[in-house]
Short mmCIF file of C-alpha atoms and ligand atoms in Angstrom, two decimals:
data_model
loop_
_atom_site.label_atom_id
_atom_site.label_comp_id
_atom_site.label_asym_id
_atom_site.label_seq_id
_atom_site.Cartn_x
_atom_site.Cartn_y
_atom_site.Cartn_z
CA MET W 1 25.69 37.60 -33.27
CA LYS W 2 28.17 34.85 -34.01
CA MET W 3 27.00 32.29 -36.53
CA LYS W 4 27.89 28.69 -35.87
CA ASN W 5 26.79 26.93 -39.02
CA LEU W 6 25.39 27.27 -42.52
CA GLU W 7 21.81 27.16 -41.26
CA GLU W 8 22.46 30.22 -39.11
CA LEU W 9 24.14 31.98 -42.01
CA PHE W 10 21.06 31.26 -44.14
CA GLU W 11 18.81 32.70 -41.43
CA ASP W 12 21.00 35.76 -41.02
CA GLU W 13 20.93 36.42 -44.76
CA LEU W 14 17.15 36.05 -44.74
CA PHE W 15 16.83 38.61 -41.92
CA ASP W 16 19.07 40.96 -43.87
CA ILE W 17 17.08 40.88 -47.11
CA TYR W 18 13.80 40.90 -45.15
CA ASN W 19 14.80 44.23 -43.67
CA GLY W 20 16.13 45.43 -47.04
CA GLU W 21 12.81 44.72 -48.76
CA GLN W 22 10.98 46.53 -45.98
CA GLN W 23 13.18 49.58 -46.42
CA LEU W 24 12.31 49.47 -50.12
CA THR W 25 8.57 49.47 -49.49
CA LYS W 26 9.13 52.88 -47.92
CA ALA W 27 11.53 54.21 -50.59
CA LEU W 28 9.70 53.13 -53.77
CA PRO W 29 6.63 55.38 -53.31
CA LYS W 30 8.98 58.37 -52.99
CA MET W 31 10.84 57.32 -56.14
CA ALA W 32 7.51 57.01 -58.02
CA GLU W 33 6.50 60.46 -56.84
CA LYS W 34 9.75 62.03 -58.05
CA ALA W 35 9.75 60.37 -61.48
CA THR W 36 8.78 62.52 -64.45
CA ASP W 37 8.37 59.82 -67.11
CA PRO W 38 5.01 58.14 -66.47
CA ARG W 39 6.42 54.73 -67.46
CA LEU W 40 9.16 55.06 -64.86
CA ALA W 41 6.67 56.16 -62.19
CA GLU W 42 4.45 53.22 -63.09
CA GLY W 43 7.47 50.90 -63.00
CA PHE W 44 8.31 52.00 -59.45
CA ARG W 45 4.69 51.57 -58.39
CA SER W 46 4.36 48.10 -59.84
CA HIS W 47 7.68 47.06 -58.28
CA LEU W 48 6.35 48.35 -54.95
CA GLU W 49 3.49 45.87 -55.24
CA GLU W 50 5.93 43.10 -56.13
CA THR W 51 8.15 44.09 -53.21
CA GLU W 52 5.23 43.79 -50.79
CA GLY W 53 4.69 40.29 -52.14
CA GLN W 54 8.40 39.53 -51.69
CA VAL W 55 8.18 40.53 -48.02
CA ARG W 56 5.28 38.09 -47.63
CA ARG W 57 7.29 35.35 -49.36
CA ILE W 58 10.09 35.73 -46.81
CA GLU W 59 7.52 35.54 -44.00
CA LYS W 60 6.25 32.33 -45.60
CA ILE W 61 9.78 30.90 -45.43
CA PHE W 62 10.07 31.89 -41.76
CA GLU W 63 6.85 29.99 -41.15
CA LEU W 64 7.83 27.02 -43.29
CA LEU W 65 11.16 26.55 -41.48
CA SER W 66 9.94 27.71 -38.04
CA ILE W 67 12.45 30.54 -38.01
CA LYS W 68 11.91 33.13 -35.32
CA GLU W 69 11.94 36.42 -37.13
CA LYS W 70 14.56 38.90 -36.09
CA SER W 71 14.90 42.47 -37.16
CA GLU W 72 18.31 43.29 -38.53
CA LYS W 73 19.21 46.52 -40.28
CA CYS W 74 20.44 45.96 -43.83
CA GLU W 75 23.20 48.58 -43.98
CA ALA W 76 23.82 48.01 -47.69
CA MET W 77 20.21 48.77 -48.62
CA LYS W 78 20.24 51.78 -46.33
CA GLY W 79 23.30 53.07 -48.19
CA LEU W 80 21.79 52.43 -51.61
CA ILE W 81 18.63 54.28 -50.63
CA THR W 82 20.65 57.18 -49.21
CA GLU W 83 22.45 57.46 -52.54
CA ALA W 84 19.13 57.50 -54.40
CA GLU W 85 17.90 60.29 -52.13
CA GLU W 86 21.07 62.28 -52.76
CA LEU W 87 20.67 61.92 -56.52
CA ILE W 88 17.10 63.24 -56.24
CA LYS W 89 18.27 66.13 -54.11
CA ASN W 90 21.02 67.02 -56.58
CA THR W 91 18.86 67.05 -59.72
CA ASP W 92 15.85 69.02 -60.92
CA GLU W 93 12.66 67.35 -61.98
CA GLY W 94 13.01 65.94 -65.51
CA PRO W 95 14.88 63.39 -67.61
CA VAL W 96 18.28 63.84 -65.90
CA ARG W 97 16.69 63.03 -62.55
CA ASP W 98 14.86 60.08 -64.14
CA ALA W 99 18.13 58.77 -65.60
CA ALA W 100 19.78 59.18 -62.18
CA MET W 101 16.98 57.33 -60.42
CA ILE W 102 17.26 54.48 -62.91
CA THR W 103 20.96 54.06 -62.07
CA ALA W 104 20.17 54.07 -58.35
CA ALA W 105 17.31 51.60 -58.80
CA GLN W 106 19.46 49.25 -60.88
CA LYS W 107 22.09 49.20 -58.13
CA VAL W 108 19.34 48.12 -55.74
CA GLU W 109 18.16 45.39 -58.13
CA HIS W 110 21.69 44.08 -58.57
CA TYR W 111 22.18 43.94 -54.82
CA GLU W 112 18.93 41.99 -54.53
CA ILE W 113 19.89 39.66 -57.38
CA ALA W 114 23.14 38.88 -55.54
CA ALA W 115 21.36 38.40 -52.22
CA TYR W 116 18.68 36.07 -53.59
CA GLY W 117 21.20 34.15 -55.71
CA SER W 118 23.27 33.41 -52.60
CA LEU W 119 20.17 32.57 -50.56
CA ILE W 120 19.06 30.06 -53.19
CA SER W 121 22.49 28.38 -53.14
CA LEU W 122 22.36 28.19 -49.35
CA ALA W 123 18.80 26.84 -49.36
CA ASN W 124 19.70 24.20 -51.94
CA THR W 125 22.75 23.09 -49.96
CA LEU W 126 20.70 22.89 -46.77
CA GLY W 127 18.00 20.86 -48.50
CA HIS W 128 15.36 23.58 -48.15
CA MET W 129 13.94 22.94 -51.60
CA GLU W 130 10.60 24.67 -51.09
CA ALA W 131 12.30 27.77 -49.71
CA ALA W 132 14.67 27.72 -52.68
CA SER W 133 11.80 27.68 -55.14
CA ILE W 134 10.00 30.52 -53.31
CA LEU W 135 13.21 32.57 -53.40
CA ALA W 136 13.62 31.80 -57.11
CA GLU W 137 10.27 33.47 -57.82
CA THR W 138 11.53 36.67 -56.22
CA LEU W 139 14.88 36.44 -58.01
CA GLU W 140 13.06 36.32 -61.34
CA GLU W 141 11.06 39.45 -60.42
CA GLU W 142 14.26 41.32 -59.53
CA ARG W 143 15.86 40.30 -62.83
CA ALA W 144 12.79 41.38 -64.80
CA THR W 145 12.77 44.73 -62.98
CA ASP W 146 16.43 45.27 -63.81
CA ARG W 147 15.73 44.52 -67.49
CA ARG W 148 12.76 46.91 -67.55
CA LEU W 149 14.93 49.68 -66.08
CA SER W 150 17.57 49.11 -68.78
CA ASP W 151 14.85 49.24 -71.43
CA LEU W 152 13.55 52.55 -70.07
CA ALA W 153 17.04 54.08 -69.96
CA GLU W 154 18.02 52.89 -73.40
CA GLY W 155 14.56 53.35 -74.86
CA GLY W 156 14.57 57.13 -74.52
CA ILE W 157 15.16 58.49 -71.04
CA ASN W 158 18.96 58.67 -71.37
CA ARG W 159 18.67 60.33 -74.78
CA GLU W 160 16.17 62.87 -73.47
CA ALA W 161 18.49 63.58 -70.56
CA MET W 162 21.39 64.14 -72.96
CA GLN W 163 19.36 66.76 -74.81
CA GLU W 164 18.62 68.66 -71.62
CA ALA W 165 20.22 72.13 -71.76
CA ALA W 166 23.52 72.32 -69.92
FE1 FE2 N 1 12.93 43.00 -53.83
FE1 FE2 N 2 13.74 44.78 -56.45
#
């Protein structure tokens, strides 16, 4: 669909991340199931709960701005999830797979950080201050998740993976 103005671009970007978050609610339980390190599994599970809340936040924005929700496939998220699935397929259970899943998950978080950062700029420009502050809550959760993943990788999982027999 052709977009005519910034408002429509904002809506389109919202539909995109709305679909992306929904794809994640399906992928995160599988990631948790495949994780060996209990802290990583727990991290995926707690981010699943956050992600469900993030979906509801977007629905709140739709309501707030009377936006008619449209389903739009987020191709980028689909690709990122496909890559995560391939990494799982190409590794055995253990620290190497955990390290691989952390890299895949951090790519997802960085995509989300970019998406929410842009959405906040658009909302601010359009004068949608309440939407901007709702989106900022999610952005902070994505940043915190990214930091936790780095801490897990650097706090032992990468080292354990390095010691895995060749
Ligand atoms: Fe998210
Ligand atoms: Fe996330």
